[in-house]
């Protein structure tokens, strides 16, 4: 009996260039990096600038510069989603051929009146081509998508009942994140996705698209969310404080502490290289907490 050799580990960090690196961004970078290092794998960076309306000029180089200062090492060129449209288009055409896509003319206002986040199916019977301005939605079938998250455990979502038909190309002509990320993860051969838990409930949509497009499904690992005193996600687009490069040793130790790695108290006095070495040697997914919480203030 022949055995298939396992797919080599390839992880990624996929920031959106909407602002500077804050604690939440650093967390996703560190978690994905340590998982890749621990698995002797590759780690790449993808700039998720598919939503041009949210892009902040210069944020991409600022993010890369910060990562460099922290001592992250990535393989190859950084891929920008804004250069990927032909690939997204190809995936879209494949879904259209499979009769999974319909044009949606509903406005936000109309949908808000519906009182539920699940798309009510108003345009499901419309067919392409459609001359009026429209978004494109993919039909959410009557199926359950289940997966095991390496930190958050068993997950399941019923596509039709809990998600509904979702947008893959927006009314303004931009491809939606859900399609872009699936195409990119497949194209780049990502074997494991490590990212913040705010994307946990997007994952079934992504797995659903992978299945429809006959792509491999990576494994998933969602890190606990860093929240502020009011329990809100620390998010760069809401102007969260930029991480301080001058204090990188302390910041990195704070992230390790947040991720349940229990760095020794004097580790932050070491060099950044020594901190990385400690972090890689001691990286343990089993002690990463599931619940969102506040980073320590010291
Ligand atoms: N670009 C997304 C963000 O910055 C992350 C997407 C992902 O990791 O799949 O929140």
Coordinates of C-alpha atoms and ligand atoms in Angstrom, one line a residue:
X1 CA 0.0 0.0 0.0
X2 CA 1.5 3.4 -1.0
X3 CA 1.4 6.3 1.4
X4 CA 0.9 9.8 0.2
X5 CA 3.5 12.2 1.6
X6 CA 1.8 15.0 3.5
X7 CA 1.5 18.4 1.8
X8 CA 4.4 20.6 2.9
X9 CA 3.4 23.1 5.5
X10 CA 2.8 26.6 4.1
X11 CA 1.3 29.3 6.2
X12 CA 0.5 32.9 5.5
X13 CA -0.2 36.3 7.0
X14 CA -2.7 38.3 5.1
X15 CA -3.0 41.9 6.4
X16 CA -5.4 44.4 4.8
X17 CA -3.5 47.7 4.2
X18 CA -6.0 49.8 6.1
X19 CA -3.7 51.1 8.7
X20 CA -0.6 50.5 10.8
X21 CA 0.2 47.3 12.7
X22 CA -1.6 47.3 16.0
X23 CA -1.7 44.6 18.7
X24 CA -4.4 42.5 16.9
X25 CA -2.4 42.5 13.6
X26 CA 0.8 41.5 15.4
X27 CA -1.0 38.7 17.1
X28 CA -2.1 37.2 13.8
X29 CA 1.4 37.6 12.4
X30 CA 3.1 36.0 15.4
X31 CA 0.6 33.1 15.6
X32 CA 0.8 32.2 11.9
X33 CA 4.6 32.6 12.0
X34 CA 5.2 30.4 15.0
X35 CA 2.9 27.7 13.6
X36 CA 4.9 27.7 10.3
X37 CA 8.2 27.7 12.1
X38 CA 7.2 24.9 14.4
X39 CA 6.1 22.9 11.4
X40 CA 9.3 23.6 9.5
X41 CA 7.2 25.2 6.9
X42 CA 7.1 28.3 4.7
X43 CA 5.5 31.5 5.7
X44 CA 4.4 34.1 3.1
X45 CA 2.7 37.5 3.2
X46 CA -0.2 38.5 1.1
X47 CA -1.4 42.1 1.0
X48 CA -5.2 41.9 1.0
X49 CA -6.0 45.1 -0.9
X50 CA -9.0 43.6 -2.8
X51 CA -11.2 46.2 -1.2
X52 CA -9.7 49.3 -2.8
X53 CA -12.2 51.5 -1.0
X54 CA -10.6 50.7 2.3
X55 CA -7.0 50.9 1.3
X56 CA -4.9 53.5 3.0
X57 CA -2.0 54.9 0.9
X58 CA 1.4 53.8 2.3
X59 CA -0.1 51.3 4.8
X60 CA 1.3 48.3 3.0
X61 CA 4.9 49.5 3.2
X62 CA 4.4 50.6 6.8
X63 CA 3.2 47.1 7.7
X64 CA 6.1 45.4 5.9
X65 CA 8.6 47.8 7.5
X66 CA 7.1 47.0 11.0
X67 CA 7.3 43.2 10.3
X68 CA 10.9 43.5 9.2
X69 CA 11.8 45.5 12.4
X70 CA 10.3 42.7 14.5
X71 CA 12.5 40.2 12.7
X72 CA 9.9 38.3 10.7
X73 CA 11.3 36.5 7.7
X74 CA 9.0 35.6 4.8
X75 CA 9.5 33.7 1.6
X76 CA 9.2 35.2 -1.8
X77 CA 7.5 38.4 -3.0
X78 CA 4.5 39.8 -1.3
X79 CA 1.4 39.0 -3.3
X80 CA -1.1 41.9 -3.7
X81 CA -4.7 41.0 -4.3
X82 CA -5.1 44.0 -6.5
X83 CA -3.1 42.1 -9.1
X84 CA -5.2 39.0 -9.0
X85 CA -8.4 40.0 -10.8
X86 CA -7.9 37.6 -13.7
X87 CA -7.7 34.6 -11.3
X88 CA -10.8 35.8 -9.4
X89 CA -12.6 36.2 -12.7
X90 CA -11.7 32.7 -13.7
X91 CA -13.1 31.2 -10.5
X92 CA -16.2 33.3 -10.9
X93 CA -16.8 32.0 -14.4
X94 CA -16.4 28.5 -13.1
X95 CA -19.1 29.1 -10.5
X96 CA -21.3 30.7 -13.1
X97 CA -20.9 27.6 -15.4
X98 CA -22.1 25.5 -12.5
X99 CA -25.3 27.6 -12.2
X100 CA -24.3 28.7 -8.7
X101 CA -24.3 32.4 -9.3
X102 CA -27.2 34.9 -9.7
X103 CA -27.3 38.7 -10.1
X104 CA -28.7 40.6 -7.1
X105 CA -30.3 44.0 -7.5
X106 CA -31.3 44.4 -3.9
X107 CA -30.1 47.5 -2.2
X108 CA -28.7 47.6 1.4
X109 CA -31.8 49.5 2.4
X110 CA -34.2 46.8 1.1
X111 CA -32.2 44.1 2.8
X112 CA -32.1 46.0 6.1
X113 CA -35.9 46.1 6.1
X114 CA -35.8 42.3 6.0
X115 CA -34.7 42.3 9.6
X116 CA -32.3 39.3 9.2
X117 CA -28.8 38.9 8.0
X118 CA -29.7 35.9 5.9
X119 CA -30.4 36.9 2.3
X120 CA -34.1 36.3 1.7
X121 CA -33.7 35.0 -1.9
X122 CA -35.4 37.9 -3.7
X123 CA -33.2 37.7 -6.8
X124 CA -32.5 34.0 -6.8
X125 CA -34.5 33.4 -10.0
X126 CA -32.7 36.2 -11.9
X127 CA -30.3 35.1 -14.6
X128 CA -27.2 36.6 -16.1
X129 CA -26.6 38.7 -18.1
X130 CA -28.2 41.5 -16.1
X131 CA -28.0 45.0 -17.5
X132 CA -28.9 46.9 -14.3
X133 CA -26.3 47.5 -11.7
X134 CA -26.0 44.4 -9.6
X135 CA -23.9 42.3 -7.2
X136 CA -23.3 38.6 -7.8
X137 CA -24.3 36.1 -5.2
X138 CA -23.5 32.5 -4.9
X139 CA -26.3 30.1 -3.9
X140 CA -25.9 28.7 -0.4
X141 CA -27.0 25.1 -0.7
X142 CA -29.0 23.1 1.9
X143 CA -25.9 21.6 3.4
X144 CA -23.8 21.7 6.6
X145 CA -20.2 22.7 6.4
X146 CA -18.3 21.3 9.4
X147 CA -14.6 21.6 10.2
X148 CA -12.3 21.1 13.1
X149 CA -10.5 24.3 14.2
X150 CA -7.1 23.6 15.8
X151 CA -7.8 26.0 18.6
X152 CA -11.6 26.6 18.6
X153 CA -12.6 22.9 18.1
X154 CA -15.5 21.5 16.2
X155 CA -17.4 24.0 14.1
X156 CA -20.5 23.7 11.9
X157 CA -22.7 26.0 9.9
X158 CA -25.7 25.2 7.8
X159 CA -25.2 27.2 4.6
X160 CA -28.8 27.9 3.6
X161 CA -30.1 28.5 7.2
X162 CA -27.2 30.2 8.9
X163 CA -25.4 31.9 6.1
X164 CA -27.6 32.4 3.1
X165 CA -26.6 33.3 -0.5
X166 CA -23.5 35.5 -0.2
X167 CA -21.8 38.1 -2.3
X168 CA -18.8 37.1 -4.3
X169 CA -18.6 40.2 -6.5
X170 CA -19.9 43.6 -5.3
X171 CA -22.2 46.1 -6.9
X172 CA -19.2 48.4 -7.3
X173 CA -17.4 45.8 -9.4
X174 CA -14.9 44.7 -6.8
X175 CA -14.5 41.0 -6.0
X176 CA -15.5 40.1 -2.5
X177 CA -13.0 39.0 0.2
X178 CA -14.6 35.6 0.5
X179 CA -13.9 34.7 -3.1
X180 CA -10.5 36.4 -3.2
X181 CA -9.1 34.7 -0.2
X182 CA -10.2 31.2 -1.4
X183 CA -8.6 31.7 -4.8
X184 CA -5.4 33.0 -3.3
X185 CA -5.1 30.4 -0.6
X186 CA -5.5 27.7 -3.2
X187 CA -3.2 29.3 -5.8
X188 CA -0.5 29.9 -3.2
X189 CA -0.8 26.3 -1.8
X190 CA -1.6 27.3 1.7
X191 CA -1.8 24.2 3.9
X192 CA -3.0 26.0 7.1
X193 CA -4.7 29.2 7.7
X194 CA -3.9 30.9 11.1
X195 CA -5.8 34.1 11.7
X196 CA -8.0 36.0 14.2
X197 CA -11.2 34.5 15.5
X198 CA -13.2 37.3 13.9
X199 CA -13.0 35.3 10.7
X200 CA -14.2 32.0 12.3
X201 CA -17.7 32.3 10.9
X202 CA -16.4 33.2 7.4
X203 CA -14.6 29.9 7.2
X204 CA -17.6 27.8 6.3
X205 CA -18.3 30.1 3.3
X206 CA -14.7 29.7 2.3
X207 CA -14.8 25.9 2.6
X208 CA -18.0 25.9 0.7
X209 CA -16.4 27.8 -2.2
X210 CA -13.3 25.5 -2.1
X211 CA -15.6 22.5 -2.5
X212 CA -17.6 24.1 -5.4
X213 CA -14.3 25.0 -7.1
X214 CA -12.7 21.6 -6.4
X215 CA -9.8 23.2 -4.4
X216 CA -8.1 21.6 -1.4
X217 CA -9.3 22.8 2.0
X218 CA -6.5 23.9 4.3
X219 CA -6.6 23.3 8.0
X220 CA -7.7 26.2 10.2
X221 CA -6.5 27.7 13.4
X222 CA -8.3 30.8 14.8
X223 CA -6.5 32.8 17.4
X224 CA -8.4 34.4 20.3
X225 CA -9.5 38.0 19.6
X226 CA -7.8 40.8 21.4
X227 CA -10.4 43.2 22.8
X228 CA -10.3 46.6 24.6
X229 CA -11.8 47.5 27.9
X230 CA -15.3 47.6 26.4
X231 CA -14.9 44.1 24.9
X232 CA -14.6 45.5 21.3
X233 CA -12.1 44.1 18.9
X234 CA -8.8 46.0 18.7
X235 CA -8.9 47.0 15.1
X236 CA -6.6 49.0 13.0
X237 CA -9.4 50.5 11.0
X238 CA -10.8 52.0 14.2
X239 CA -7.6 53.7 14.9
X240 CA -6.0 51.3 17.5
X241 CA -2.6 52.2 18.7
X242 CA 0.3 51.3 16.4
X243 CA 2.8 48.9 17.9
X244 CA 5.9 50.5 19.1
X245 CA 9.0 49.3 17.2
X246 CA 11.2 50.8 19.8
X247 CA 9.7 48.4 22.4
X248 CA 9.5 45.4 20.1
X249 CA 10.9 42.9 22.7
X250 CA 8.2 43.8 25.2
X251 CA 5.5 43.8 22.6
X252 CA 6.5 40.4 21.3
X253 CA 6.5 39.0 24.9
X254 CA 3.1 40.6 25.4
X255 CA 1.8 38.7 22.4
X256 CA 3.3 35.5 23.6
X257 CA 1.6 36.0 27.0
X258 CA -1.7 36.8 25.3
X259 CA -1.4 33.5 23.4
X260 CA -1.0 31.5 26.6
X261 CA 2.7 30.7 26.0
X262 CA 3.8 31.9 29.5
X263 CA 7.1 33.6 28.5
X264 CA 9.5 33.9 31.5
X265 CA 9.4 37.3 33.2
X266 CA 12.9 38.3 32.1
X267 CA 12.5 37.2 28.5
X268 CA 11.7 40.8 27.3
X269 CA 15.2 41.8 28.4
X270 CA 16.7 39.4 25.8
X271 CA 17.4 40.2 22.1
X272 CA 14.6 39.9 19.6
X273 CA 16.4 36.9 18.1
X274 CA 16.5 35.1 21.4
X275 CA 12.9 35.8 22.1
X276 CA 12.0 34.3 18.7
X277 CA 14.1 31.3 19.5
X278 CA 12.4 30.8 22.8
X279 CA 9.0 31.3 21.2
X280 CA 9.6 28.7 18.4
X281 CA 11.1 26.2 20.8
X282 CA 8.2 26.5 23.3
X283 CA 5.3 27.2 20.9
X284 CA 2.3 25.1 22.1
X285 CA -1.0 25.4 20.4
X286 CA -2.7 23.5 23.3
X287 CA -2.2 26.4 25.7
X288 CA -3.6 29.1 23.4
X289 CA -6.9 30.2 25.1
X290 CA -10.1 30.1 23.1
X291 CA -11.8 33.1 24.6
X292 CA -11.4 36.7 23.5
X293 CA -9.6 38.8 26.2
X294 CA -7.6 41.9 26.9
X295 CA -3.9 42.0 26.5
X296 CA -2.0 42.5 29.8
X297 CA -1.4 46.2 30.4
X298 CA 2.1 46.0 31.8
Ligands
LIG1 N1 -7.2 40.5 5.5 C1 -7.8 40.1 6.6 C2 -7.6 41.0 7.8 O1 -6.6 41.8 7.8 C3 -7.4 38.7 7.0 C4 -7.9 37.7 6.1 C5 -7.5 36.3 6.4 O2 -6.5 36.0 7.1 O3 -8.1 35.4 5.8 O4 -8.4 41.0 8.7

